[in-house]
Structures are given as structure tokens and as C-alpha cells.
XYZ file of N, CA and C in Angstrom:
672
model
N -48.382 -89.110 47.125
C -48.576 -87.770 47.688
C -49.500 -86.973 46.779
N -50.567 -86.397 47.318
C -51.504 -85.627 46.479
C -50.880 -84.315 46.006
N -51.460 -83.753 44.966
C -50.990 -82.464 44.468
C -51.204 -81.381 45.508
N -50.191 -80.499 45.683
C -50.352 -79.382 46.617
C -51.487 -78.463 46.180
N -51.592 -78.255 44.858
C -52.674 -77.450 44.299
C -53.670 -78.408 43.639
N -54.728 -78.718 44.354
C -55.705 -79.694 43.890
C -56.929 -78.977 43.338
N -57.038 -78.929 42.013
C -58.154 -78.203 41.396
C -59.489 -78.909 41.576
N -59.454 -80.149 42.020
C -60.693 -80.900 42.176
C -61.305 -80.738 43.570
N -60.466 -80.611 44.583
C -60.975 -80.597 45.953
C -60.625 -79.351 46.755
N -59.587 -78.642 46.355
C -59.183 -77.454 47.115
C -60.195 -76.332 46.924
N -60.297 -75.409 47.904
C -61.253 -74.292 47.769
C -60.851 -73.338 46.651
N -61.838 -72.724 46.018
C -61.605 -71.749 44.946
C -62.337 -70.459 45.293
N -61.905 -69.363 44.664
C -62.558 -68.074 44.862
C -63.647 -67.904 43.808
N -64.877 -68.195 44.191
C -65.985 -68.086 43.243
C -66.176 -66.650 42.773
N -65.844 -65.678 43.634
C -66.053 -64.273 43.277
C -64.935 -63.728 42.399
N -63.879 -64.545 42.188
C -62.758 -64.080 41.385
C -61.761 -63.296 42.213
N -60.687 -62.894 41.573
C -59.635 -62.167 42.271
C -58.964 -61.199 41.305
N -59.062 -59.911 41.587
C -58.472 -58.876 40.736
C -57.026 -58.655 41.180
N -56.085 -59.172 40.394
C -54.674 -59.114 40.771
C -54.092 -57.742 40.438
N -53.328 -57.184 41.373
C -52.671 -55.898 41.163
C -51.197 -56.018 41.524
N -50.396 -55.153 40.934
C -48.975 -55.133 41.235
C -48.758 -54.474 42.593
N -47.987 -55.112 43.441
C -47.674 -54.562 44.757
C -46.431 -53.688 44.626
N -46.586 -52.411 44.905
C -45.486 -51.454 44.750
C -44.600 -51.462 45.994
N -43.837 -52.533 46.151
C -42.953 -52.653 47.306
C -41.647 -53.293 46.867
N -40.552 -52.657 47.247
C -39.235 -53.189 46.923
C -38.712 -54.010 48.095
N -38.325 -55.245 47.817
C -37.834 -56.146 48.855
C -36.307 -56.152 48.844
N -35.661 -55.848 49.970
C -34.197 -55.889 50.018
C -33.692 -57.320 50.049
N -32.510 -57.525 49.502
C -31.885 -58.840 49.535
C -31.086 -58.957 50.832
N -31.343 -59.994 51.592
C -30.617 -60.209 52.845
C -30.050 -61.628 52.870
N -29.039 -61.818 53.683
C -28.450 -63.143 53.873
C -28.283 -63.392 55.362
N -28.342 -64.657 55.751
C -28.200 -65.031 57.142
C -26.789 -65.477 57.478
N -26.646 -66.015 58.678
C -25.329 -66.448 59.126
C -24.764 -67.564 58.287
N -25.630 -68.458 57.796
C -25.156 -69.551 56.962
C -24.500 -69.063 55.694
N -25.099 -68.049 55.068
C -24.529 -67.503 53.834
C -23.215 -66.780 54.110
N -23.143 -66.093 55.245
C -21.897 -65.402 55.600
C -20.785 -66.417 55.845
N -21.138 -67.519 56.484
C -20.164 -68.583 56.709
C -19.716 -69.177 55.383
N -20.672 -69.391 54.468
C -20.362 -69.936 53.143
C -19.423 -69.008 52.390
N -19.574 -67.698 52.619
C -18.774 -66.702 51.905
C -17.296 -66.772 52.296
N -17.013 -67.172 53.535
C -15.617 -67.185 53.985
C -15.002 -68.578 54.027
N -15.857 -69.614 54.016
C -15.332 -70.978 54.149
C -14.446 -71.363 52.975
N -14.635 -70.693 51.830
C -13.830 -71.003 50.653
C -12.339 -70.793 50.919
N -12.053 -69.858 51.833
C -10.652 -69.561 52.120
C -10.045 -70.560 53.100
N -10.836 -71.515 53.569
C -10.339 -72.496 54.535
C -10.464 -73.923 53.995
N -10.605 -74.040 52.688
C -10.648 -75.358 52.062
C -9.252 -75.987 52.081
N -9.146 -77.301 51.765
C -7.828 -77.944 51.747
C -6.795 -77.185 50.923
N -7.233 -76.586 49.834
C -6.340 -75.728 49.047
C -6.939 -74.317 49.102
N -6.747 -73.581 50.176
C -7.461 -72.328 50.431
C -7.296 -71.256 49.363
N -6.068 -71.108 48.875
C -5.851 -70.028 47.902
C -6.664 -70.272 46.640
N -6.615 -71.503 46.120
C -7.357 -71.821 44.899
C -8.858 -71.678 45.143
N -9.350 -72.200 46.287
C -10.769 -72.091 46.601
C -11.214 -70.650 46.722
N -10.400 -69.839 47.408
C -10.745 -68.429 47.571
C -10.755 -67.679 46.257
N -9.772 -68.004 45.405
C -9.704 -67.336 44.100
C -10.903 -67.726 43.237
N -11.244 -69.000 43.248
C -12.404 -69.453 42.473
C -13.669 -68.749 42.942
N -13.858 -68.668 44.250
C -15.042 -68.009 44.800
C -15.062 -66.523 44.458
N -13.891 -65.891 44.499
C -13.813 -64.468 44.149
C -14.182 -64.245 42.695
N -13.729 -65.133 41.831
C -14.059 -65.017 40.401
C -15.559 -65.186 40.186
N -16.145 -66.132 40.900
C -17.593 -66.350 40.785
C -18.366 -65.101 41.202
N -17.916 -64.445 42.263
C -18.606 -63.237 42.736
C -18.418 -62.074 41.771
N -17.241 -61.981 41.172
C -17.002 -60.930 40.179
C -17.913 -61.120 38.972
N -18.049 -62.374 38.541
C -18.940 -62.663 37.414
C -20.387 -62.313 37.748
N -20.800 -62.625 38.983
C -22.168 -62.298 39.395
C -22.377 -60.787 39.425
N -21.370 -60.058 39.934
C -21.478 -58.598 39.977
C -21.564 -58.012 38.576
N -20.725 -58.533 37.661
C -20.764 -58.064 36.275
C -22.124 -58.350 35.643
N -22.679 -59.505 35.956
C -23.990 -59.872 35.416
C -25.052 -58.873 35.851
N -25.044 -58.513 37.130
C -26.041 -57.571 37.625
C -25.848 -56.179 37.024
N -24.611 -55.774 36.849
C -24.356 -54.467 36.235
C -24.855 -54.439 34.795
N -24.631 -55.528 34.079
C -25.113 -55.607 32.695
C -26.636 -55.670 32.642
N -27.221 -56.383 33.594
C -28.678 -56.489 33.624
C -29.316 -55.137 33.928
N -28.666 -54.347 34.783
C -29.179 -53.003 35.061
C -29.182 -52.146 33.796
N -28.131 -52.279 32.988
C -28.082 -51.535 31.735
C -29.164 -52.009 30.774
N -29.450 -53.321 30.810
C -30.537 -53.855 29.972
C -31.882 -53.277 30.408
N -32.081 -53.157 31.713
C -33.326 -52.563 32.224
C -33.438 -51.117 31.760
N -32.328 -50.377 31.817
C -32.336 -48.991 31.352
C -32.658 -48.912 29.868
N -32.073 -49.813 29.095
C -32.330 -49.837 27.653
C -33.798 -50.117 27.363
N -34.357 -51.110 28.040
C -35.760 -51.459 27.822
C -36.680 -50.319 28.231
N -36.337 -49.645 29.337
C -37.138 -48.504 29.776
C -37.053 -47.366 28.770
N -35.870 -47.181 28.192
C -35.686 -46.128 27.187
C -36.520 -46.397 25.947
N -36.681 -47.683 25.578
C -37.512 -48.029 24.438
C -38.955 -47.599 24.665
N -39.449 -47.800 25.889
C -40.810 -47.351 26.221
C -40.902 -45.842 26.070
N -39.898 -45.138 26.583
C -39.890 -43.674 26.490
C -39.905 -43.208 25.035
N -39.130 -43.899 24.188
C -39.070 -43.517 22.775
C -40.437 -43.640 22.113
N -41.121 -44.749 22.369
C -42.449 -44.946 21.781
C -43.453 -43.940 22.351
N -43.335 -43.654 23.649
C -44.237 -42.673 24.247
C -44.036 -41.301 23.620
N -42.770 -40.951 23.384
C -42.485 -39.655 22.765
C -43.078 -39.579 21.364
N -42.929 -40.672 20.599
C -43.517 -40.698 19.258
C -45.038 -40.578 19.330
N -45.627 -41.250 20.312
C -47.084 -41.224 20.430
C -47.571 -39.824 20.809
N -46.811 -39.134 21.652
C -47.182 -37.764 22.006
C -47.221 -36.888 20.762
N -46.225 -37.046 19.889
C -46.190 -36.241 18.666
C -47.379 -36.565 17.771
N -47.728 -37.858 17.657
C -48.888 -38.255 16.854
C -50.159 -37.653 17.450
N -50.316 -37.745 18.770
C -51.512 -37.199 19.420
C -51.555 -35.680 19.293
N -50.398 -35.077 19.307
C -50.339 -33.620 19.120
C -50.867 -33.251 17.731
N -50.459 -34.004 16.729
C -50.951 -33.758 15.372
C -52.452 -34.026 15.273
N -52.907 -35.117 15.949
C -54.339 -35.420 15.956
C -55.133 -34.277 16.582
N -54.631 -33.767 17.691
C -55.337 -32.693 18.394
C -55.469 -31.456 17.517
N -54.420 -31.161 16.763
C -54.476 -29.997 15.876
C -55.503 -30.203 14.772
N -55.542 -31.409 14.208
C -56.492 -31.703 13.142
C -57.928 -31.664 13.655
N -58.135 -32.252 14.830
C -59.477 -32.250 15.414
C -59.893 -30.835 15.765
N -58.969 -30.032 16.256
C -59.283 -28.678 16.682
C -59.724 -27.800 15.518
N -59.345 -28.182 14.314
C -59.772 -27.419 13.150
C -61.277 -27.564 12.916
N -61.828 -28.693 13.374
C -63.238 -28.964 13.113
C -64.119 -28.740 14.327
N -63.596 -28.918 15.520
C -64.399 -28.752 16.735
C -63.600 -27.985 17.772
N -64.295 -27.572 18.819
C -63.639 -26.849 19.906
C -63.133 -27.876 20.920
N -61.948 -28.393 20.659
C -61.377 -29.398 21.549
C -60.904 -28.736 22.841
N -61.033 -29.440 23.925
C -60.624 -28.944 25.232
C -59.174 -28.468 25.165
N -58.938 -27.207 25.484
C -57.606 -26.638 25.399
C -56.653 -27.287 26.401
N -57.204 -27.884 27.425
C -56.360 -28.551 28.415
C -55.567 -29.686 27.782
N -56.102 -30.260 26.704
C -55.397 -31.335 26.011
C -54.068 -30.831 25.471
N -54.095 -29.636 24.864
C -52.871 -29.066 24.327
C -51.875 -28.768 25.438
N -52.367 -28.301 26.566
C -51.487 -28.009 27.694
C -50.772 -29.265 28.167
N -51.525 -30.357 28.257
C -50.927 -31.618 28.709
C -49.927 -32.144 27.691
N -50.260 -32.009 26.410
C -49.340 -32.479 25.382
C -48.032 -31.705 25.458
N -48.131 -30.391 25.652
C -46.925 -29.569 25.752
C -46.090 -29.979 26.955
N -46.752 -30.366 28.018
C -46.053 -30.715 29.251
C -45.403 -32.084 29.183
N -45.976 -32.981 28.370
C -45.480 -34.356 28.347
C -44.831 -34.770 27.041
N -44.567 -33.790 26.156
C -43.915 -34.169 24.912
C -42.413 -34.346 25.132
N -41.691 -34.734 24.074
C -40.282 -35.086 24.207
C -39.437 -34.005 24.844
N -38.352 -34.460 25.496
C -37.444 -33.523 26.128
C -37.255 -33.814 27.603
N -38.280 -34.333 28.259
C -38.173 -34.682 29.664
C -38.643 -36.115 29.829
N -37.698 -37.014 29.945
C -38.059 -38.420 30.095
C -38.031 -38.805 31.557
N -38.877 -39.711 31.990
C -38.937 -40.106 33.397
C -37.616 -40.714 33.850
N -37.287 -40.521 35.114
C -36.025 -41.022 35.645
C -36.222 -42.178 36.606
N -37.455 -42.605 36.837
C -37.689 -43.722 37.743
C -38.850 -44.547 37.233
N -38.968 -45.762 37.780
C -40.051 -46.638 37.356
C -41.404 -46.003 37.627
N -41.579 -45.414 38.817
C -42.855 -44.814 39.182
C -43.169 -43.612 38.314
N -42.146 -42.788 38.032
C -42.356 -41.613 37.178
C -42.771 -42.035 35.778
N -42.184 -43.156 35.299
C -42.519 -43.638 33.954
C -43.970 -44.105 33.894
N -44.430 -44.731 34.963
C -45.818 -45.189 35.020
C -46.768 -43.990 35.007
N -46.447 -42.959 35.804
C -47.284 -41.757 35.841
C -47.268 -41.041 34.492
N -46.105 -40.992 33.877
C -45.956 -40.362 32.564
C -46.845 -41.052 31.536
N -46.766 -42.383 31.507
C -47.567 -43.154 30.561
C -49.049 -42.968 30.826
N -49.434 -42.854 32.104
C -50.836 -42.632 32.449
C -51.359 -41.327 31.884
N -50.528 -40.294 31.909
C -50.931 -38.993 31.359
C -51.110 -39.075 29.845
N -50.214 -39.828 29.194
C -50.337 -39.988 27.751
C -51.633 -40.725 27.406
N -51.977 -41.739 28.220
C -53.230 -42.465 28.010
C -54.415 -41.510 28.156
N -54.341 -40.611 29.116
C -55.432 -39.655 29.337
C -55.604 -38.738 28.131
N -54.474 -38.286 27.580
C -54.534 -37.446 26.383
C -55.152 -38.210 25.224
N -54.726 -39.457 25.059
C -55.264 -40.276 23.973
C -56.753 -40.491 24.102
N -57.225 -40.670 25.330
C -58.665 -40.867 25.535
C -59.444 -39.611 25.174
N -58.888 -38.446 25.466
C -59.572 -37.188 25.135
C -59.760 -37.054 23.630
N -58.709 -37.382 22.882
C -58.783 -37.261 21.433
C -59.675 -38.357 20.841
N -59.579 -39.562 21.373
C -60.436 -40.652 20.893
C -61.909 -40.339 21.120
N -62.201 -39.696 22.256
C -63.580 -39.331 22.571
C -64.109 -38.337 21.541
N -63.293 -37.345 21.222
C -63.704 -36.370 20.212
C -63.875 -37.041 18.858
N -62.994 -37.961 18.559
C -63.033 -38.686 17.291
C -64.321 -39.493 17.155
N -64.759 -40.096 18.260
C -65.987 -40.895 18.250
C -67.237 -40.026 18.222
N -67.178 -38.886 18.862
C -68.359 -38.017 18.963
C -68.626 -37.235 17.687
N -67.627 -37.171 16.812
C -67.793 -36.411 15.575
C -67.436 -37.311 14.391
N -68.397 -38.126 13.935
C -68.133 -39.098 12.854
C -67.574 -38.468 11.588
N -67.916 -37.201 11.337
C -67.440 -36.567 10.108
C -65.912 -36.483 10.073
N -65.302 -36.476 11.257
C -63.850 -36.379 11.305
C -63.175 -37.607 10.704
N -63.888 -38.727 10.689
C -63.291 -39.965 10.215
C -62.973 -39.901 8.723
N -63.671 -39.020 8.014
C -63.437 -38.882 6.577
C -62.143 -38.117 6.296
N -61.595 -37.463 7.324
C -60.365 -36.701 7.172
C -59.202 -37.690 7.084
N -58.592 -37.811 5.916
C -57.579 -38.838 5.686
C -56.377 -38.669 6.599
N -55.943 -37.409 6.785
C -54.790 -37.174 7.650
C -55.065 -37.655 9.069
N -56.262 -37.369 9.544
C -56.615 -37.779 10.898
C -56.727 -39.299 10.983
N -57.309 -39.913 9.966
C -57.431 -41.367 9.956
C -56.051 -42.018 9.979
N -55.118 -41.461 9.198
C -53.754 -41.998 9.181
C -53.082 -41.825 10.540
N -53.303 -40.654 11.140
C -52.694 -40.381 12.438
C -53.231 -41.323 13.503
N -54.524 -41.591 13.469
C -55.127 -42.492 14.449
C -54.618 -43.916 14.250
N -54.365 -44.281 12.979
C -53.819 -45.610 12.705
C -52.396 -45.720 13.267
N -51.617 -44.660 13.092
C -50.269 -44.644 13.656
C -50.319 -44.702 15.179
N -51.294 -44.027 15.763
C -51.453 -44.042 17.213
C -51.740 -45.462 17.702
N -52.599 -46.162 16.973
C -52.932 -47.534 17.335
C -51.703 -48.436 17.226
N -50.903 -48.229 16.179
C -49.681 -49.015 16.001
C -48.699 -48.774 17.136
N -48.516 -47.492 17.495
C -47.580 -47.155 18.556
C -48.031 -47.712 19.904
N -49.346 -47.749 20.121
C -49.847 -48.311 21.371
C -49.475 -49.796 21.476
N -49.565 -50.506 20.358
C -49.168 -51.917 20.360
C -47.671 -52.062 20.618
N -46.882 -51.152 20.043
C -45.444 -51.188 20.261
C -45.102 -50.886 21.718
N -45.828 -49.940 22.316
C -45.615 -49.607 23.727
C -45.923 -50.821 24.599
N -47.032 -51.498 24.279
C -47.406 -52.695 25.034
C -46.324 -53.761 24.931
N -45.802 -53.966 23.716
C -44.747 -54.962 23.515
C -43.474 -54.566 24.265
N -43.139 -53.264 24.236
C -41.937 -52.791 24.923
C -42.078 -52.958 26.437
N -43.293 -52.772 26.947
C -43.519 -52.969 28.378
C -43.334 -54.439 28.760
N -43.749 -55.334 27.867
C -43.570 -56.759 28.121
C -42.082 -57.106 28.220
N -41.290 -56.546 27.301
C -39.845 -56.784 27.320
C -39.240 -56.230 28.609
N -39.669 -55.028 28.981
C -39.178 -54.399 30.211
C -39.530 -55.250 31.429
N -40.760 -55.709 31.494
C -41.186 -56.530 32.632
C -40.445 -57.864 32.679
N -40.136 -58.428 31.512
C -39.374 -59.673 31.475
C -37.976 -59.465 32.066
N -37.354 -58.335 31.746
C -36.024 -58.046 32.279
C -36.079 -57.784 33.773
N -37.105 -57.052 34.204
C -37.284 -56.813 35.641
C -37.502 -58.135 36.370
N -38.261 -59.038 35.752
C -38.501 -60.345 36.358
C -37.190 -61.133 36.496
N -36.318 -61.037 35.490
C -35.023 -61.705 35.563
C -34.195 -61.156 36.719
N -34.234 -59.834 36.881
C -33.526 -59.197 38.002
C -34.092 -59.676 39.339
N -35.415 -59.605 39.486
C -36.053 -59.988 40.753
C -35.815 -61.457 41.091
N -35.719 -62.288 40.073
C -35.472 -63.715 40.302
C -34.022 -63.969 40.678
N -33.101 -63.337 39.961
C -31.692 -63.680 40.116
C -31.057 -63.102 41.375
N -31.568 -61.988 41.895
C -30.969 -61.451 43.118
C -31.222 -62.360 44.315
N -32.154 -63.307 44.168
C -32.418 -64.269 45.240
C -31.908 -65.671 44.871
N -31.026 -65.741 43.858
C -30.463 -67.018 43.440
C -29.237 -67.320 44.307
N -29.433 -68.232 45.256
C -28.364 -68.567 46.207
C -27.457 -69.641 45.625
N -26.127 -69.600 45.841
C -25.503 -68.706 46.814
C -24.880 -67.440 46.220
N -24.202 -67.588 45.075
C -23.344 -66.498 44.601
C -24.097 -65.196 44.369
N -25.140 -65.262 43.559
C -25.832 -64.037 43.178
C -26.511 -63.373 44.378
N -27.127 -64.169 45.246
C -27.807 -63.582 46.394
C -26.810 -62.936 47.348
N -25.665 -63.563 47.571
C -24.650 -62.986 48.454
C -24.120 -61.683 47.875
N -23.850 -61.672 46.574
C -23.361 -60.455 45.910
C -24.424 -59.363 45.962
N -25.683 -59.731 45.685
C -26.771 -58.756 45.684
C -26.978 -58.166 47.077
N -26.887 -59.001 48.109
C -27.072 -58.522 49.471
C -25.963 -57.548 49.863
N -24.729 -57.874 49.519
C -23.610 -56.992 49.847
C -23.696 -55.669 49.092
N -24.266 -55.719 47.894
C -24.410 -54.490 47.093
C -25.626 -53.667 47.509
N -26.494 -54.235 48.372
C -27.686 -53.512 48.806
C -28.786 -53.468 47.767
N -28.834 -54.468 46.868
C -29.848 -54.476 45.828
C -31.228 -54.799 46.406
N -32.249 -54.320 45.723
C -33.633 -54.636 46.065
C -34.359 -55.088 44.808
N -35.541 -55.648 44.992
C -36.366 -55.995 43.838
C -36.817 -54.726 43.133
N -37.215 -54.863 41.891
C -37.723 -53.734 41.102
C -39.205 -53.941 40.824
N -39.922 -52.843 40.719
C -41.373 -52.900 40.500
C -41.655 -52.928 39.007
N -42.372 -53.926 38.509
C -42.685 -53.985 37.077
C -43.675 -52.903 36.674
N -43.793 -52.717 35.378
C -44.728 -51.713 34.863
C -46.164 -52.144 35.128
N -47.017 -51.192 35.483
C -48.426 -51.481 35.716
C -49.270 -50.325 35.207
N -50.537 -50.571 34.959
C -51.430 -49.532 34.445
C -51.971 -48.685 35.591
N -52.498 -47.514 35.249
C -53.077 -46.652 36.262
C -54.490 -47.123 36.595
N -55.007 -46.636 37.713
C -56.311 -47.098 38.206
C -57.448 -46.724 37.254
N -57.334 -45.577 36.576
C -58.408 -45.156 35.667
C -58.521 -46.114 34.481
N -57.374 -46.517 33.934
C -57.391 -47.473 32.831
C -57.942 -48.813 33.291
N -57.593 -49.212 34.508
C -58.091 -50.472 35.055
C -59.615 -50.458 35.161
N -60.160 -49.328 35.631
C -61.606 -49.221 35.763
C -62.292 -49.222 34.405
N -61.693 -48.561 33.429
C -62.293 -48.521 32.098
C -62.313 -49.903 31.463
N -61.308 -50.730 31.790
C -61.258 -52.080 31.230
C -62.432 -52.929 31.700
N -63.028 -52.546 32.838
C -64.179 -53.297 33.347
C -65.494 -52.822 32.736
N -65.455 -51.697 32.023
C -66.687 -51.105 31.519
C -67.199 -51.799 30.265
N -68.354 -51.334 29.802
C -68.975 -51.863 28.583
C -68.562 -51.010 27.400
N -68.123 -51.647 26.336
C -67.660 -50.920 25.148
C -68.643 -51.049 23.996
N -69.598 -51.968 24.108
C -70.546 -52.174 22.999
C -71.967 -52.187 23.537
């Protein structure tokens, strides 16, 4: 039997393919077969034991999903923590830069609006929040590049180094968050126990973290 994916003979996309995250939550559903499977345990040769075993399996699956939800919350909180730290660093950078040049006052307004105290409550809000922080960072980086004399300012250089470090930490935290979301999206469709439990609980898939369109476009640009 030939390979289903044949890199030698199958058609390829010569123009390439720009992959994007699809922002759609898929509900977990089960058919008649799964519903029958859910009750047949109570009609086995030893019905009570079979039913009890099946009930225990479903309880374990439910506990697993509840714990996984808390893990997702924890991972999301880690992103928020790093974002909050980065806002404070960018706030300090903006003040230092403003001492030397007339930095756009809108930057300060955005920093005040997105600094610690109000953390996003949903996946989409967190993505929008992070996008705003990226916009603030680009404003300060632009000023930093346009005024080479600022680079000699040790405090600013240290702050920019911390900003770069935090950006790497944010990226790593997003990877951890996406890995947990992937575990959730995979396991809610793991038949039979987990999928049946997930369907009865009304669970849906979760949307992983993704970048905003402006950052995506900038990634295609020329930097040198």
C-alpha cells in the first residue's frame, strides 16, 4: 500500500501556505452508539460491578478535565504575569526616552490603560491585551532606533535588555499554554470515557494563543 502522503508524486502548493489559527470552538457530541455504550455497563453479566466500574471511570475523567482546566488557568496567569512585568519595564523605558525626545504621549496613555490591575478574563481578551503591549513595545523600539544617542543611556539599555528577556519568557509561557490547550482539545475527543463525559458536560475545544495581524504582517517585512 503506498503512503497516503506521497512527497514524491502527490501535488504540492508551490505558492506556499500561510497557516492561521481558526477561531472556532467545536462542541463535543456523541451519537447513539456512545449513548448505548454508556448504559450497557449496567446490563453486563454482573451489572452492579460493571456499572460501578464505569461510574468510577467517568468520575476520574471528570476530575481530569477539572484539573486540566485549572492548569489552563495557571498557564494563562503566567502569561499575564510576564505581560504585567513587561508593561512596567516599557513604562520605565518610555519615561527615560521622554527625557531626551518628545515621545508620542499616546504611548503613556496606552501604558496606563494596560498596566497591572486588570487582567484579561478570556482567551480572546488575552490575545488583544498582548497585541496592545506589542504595539507599545514597537513605539518605544522605534524611538530607540531613531535616536542612537539613547543607546548610551545605561538605564535605558538595561531596561531594553530586560524587555527582550521578558519577551522570550512570554513566548515560552505561550508555548506552555498552547501545549495545555492542545491536551484539552485532544482529550475531549478521546472515546469512550473522556468524550462521553465531555459531551455531557457541554465542553468545547479551546482556541490556542495566536499573534495579531499587525505582528504577522511585520514578520513578512524586511529588517535589514
